[in-house]
Amino acid sequence: MKRWIALAFFILIILTLSYSDSAAQCAMCQATAESSHGAGASVAEGLNKGILYIFMMPYLIIGTIGFFWWKARKKAQG
């Protein structure tokens, strides 16, 4: 069971790190990026990375808390 959880977590990390630039833009951010097209591609890339950062933070925080909780529970049982 531990092996499957570790494998699922590893696959989730790999999929998260191999994102597509266009997949993370919401409608408002896409409109902002298109309207500032004259400034270059760096504006759109910055918006995209910011969205991904905001999207991933809750999952990382909950995952970290869950991991430490699981580890403490396992230590208390064994």
GROMACS .gro file of C-alpha atoms in nm:
model
   78
    1MET     CA    1   0.000   0.000   0.000
    2LYS     CA    2   0.283   0.241   0.083
    3ARG     CA    3   0.438   0.176  -0.256
    4TRP     CA    4   0.116   0.270  -0.439
    5ILE     CA    5   0.075   0.592  -0.242
    6ALA     CA    6   0.437   0.687  -0.308
    7LEU     CA    7   0.396   0.604  -0.678
    8ALA     CA    8   0.075   0.809  -0.704
    9PHE     CA    9   0.241   1.103  -0.530
   10PHE     CA   10   0.544   1.080  -0.762
   11ILE     CA   11   0.322   1.072  -1.071
   12LEU     CA   12   0.127   1.372  -0.941
   13ILE     CA   13   0.450   1.568  -0.892
   14ILE     CA   14   0.574   1.478  -1.242
   15LEU     CA   15   0.243   1.580  -1.400
   16THR     CA   16   0.241   1.905  -1.205
   17LEU     CA   17   0.592   1.996  -1.314
   18SER     CA   18   0.526   1.916  -1.680
   19TYR     CA   19   0.240   2.161  -1.734
   20SER     CA   20   0.136   2.323  -2.056
   21ASP     CA   21   0.164   2.700  -2.069
   22SER     CA   22  -0.182   2.750  -2.214
   23ALA     CA   23  -0.367   2.516  -1.978
   24ALA     CA   24  -0.355   2.739  -1.671
   25GLN     CA   25  -0.498   3.066  -1.802
   26CYS     CA   26  -0.844   3.167  -1.692
   27ALA     CA   27  -1.061   3.384  -1.917
   28MET     CA   28  -0.970   3.713  -1.746
   29CYS     CA   29  -0.599   3.637  -1.742
   30GLN     CA   30  -0.608   3.533  -2.105
   31ALA     CA   31  -0.779   3.861  -2.199
   32THR     CA   32  -0.515   4.056  -2.004
   33ALA     CA   33  -0.236   3.863  -2.170
   34GLU     CA   34  -0.384   3.918  -2.517
   35SER     CA   35  -0.437   4.290  -2.459
   36SER     CA   36  -0.076   4.332  -2.349
   37HIS     CA   37   0.057   4.130  -2.642
   38GLY     CA   38   0.266   4.424  -2.755
   39ALA     CA   39   0.477   4.398  -2.439
   40GLY     CA   40   0.607   4.056  -2.539
   41ALA     CA   41   0.552   3.697  -2.437
   42SER     CA   42   0.705   3.746  -2.092
   43VAL     CA   43   0.384   3.906  -1.959
   44ALA     CA   44   0.174   3.603  -2.055
   45GLU     CA   45   0.434   3.363  -1.917
   46GLY     CA   46   0.445   3.554  -1.589
   47LEU     CA   47   0.066   3.546  -1.558
   48ASN     CA   48   0.062   3.175  -1.634
   49LYS     CA   49   0.326   3.092  -1.373
   50GLY     CA   50   0.148   3.307  -1.115
   51ILE     CA   51  -0.177   3.122  -1.173
   52LEU     CA   52  -0.004   2.788  -1.135
   53TYR     CA   53   0.164   2.906  -0.815
   54ILE     CA   54  -0.167   3.016  -0.666
   55PHE     CA   55  -0.331   2.692  -0.780
   56MET     CA   56  -0.068   2.461  -0.626
   57MET     CA   57  -0.015   2.627  -0.286
   58PRO     CA   58  -0.330   2.491  -0.113
   59TYR     CA   59  -0.252   2.139  -0.231
   60LEU     CA   60   0.107   2.160  -0.111
   61ILE     CA   61   0.002   2.295   0.229
   62ILE     CA   62  -0.270   2.032   0.279
   63GLY     CA   63  -0.033   1.758   0.157
   64THR     CA   64   0.239   1.866   0.399
   65ILE     CA   65  -0.001   1.880   0.693
   66GLY     CA   66  -0.144   1.541   0.594
   67PHE     CA   67   0.201   1.386   0.568
   68PHE     CA   68   0.309   1.504   0.912
   69TRP     CA   69  -0.025   1.399   1.061
   70TRP     CA   70   0.007   1.054   0.904
   71LYS     CA   71   0.365   1.020   1.027
   72ALA     CA   72   0.272   1.121   1.384
   73ARG     CA   73  -0.023   0.884   1.384
   74LYS     CA   74   0.191   0.598   1.258
   75LYS     CA   75   0.454   0.674   1.525
   76ALA     CA   76   0.187   0.674   1.800
   77GLN     CA   77   0.051   0.335   1.682
   78GLY     CA   78   0.389   0.164   1.648
   0.00000   0.00000   0.00000
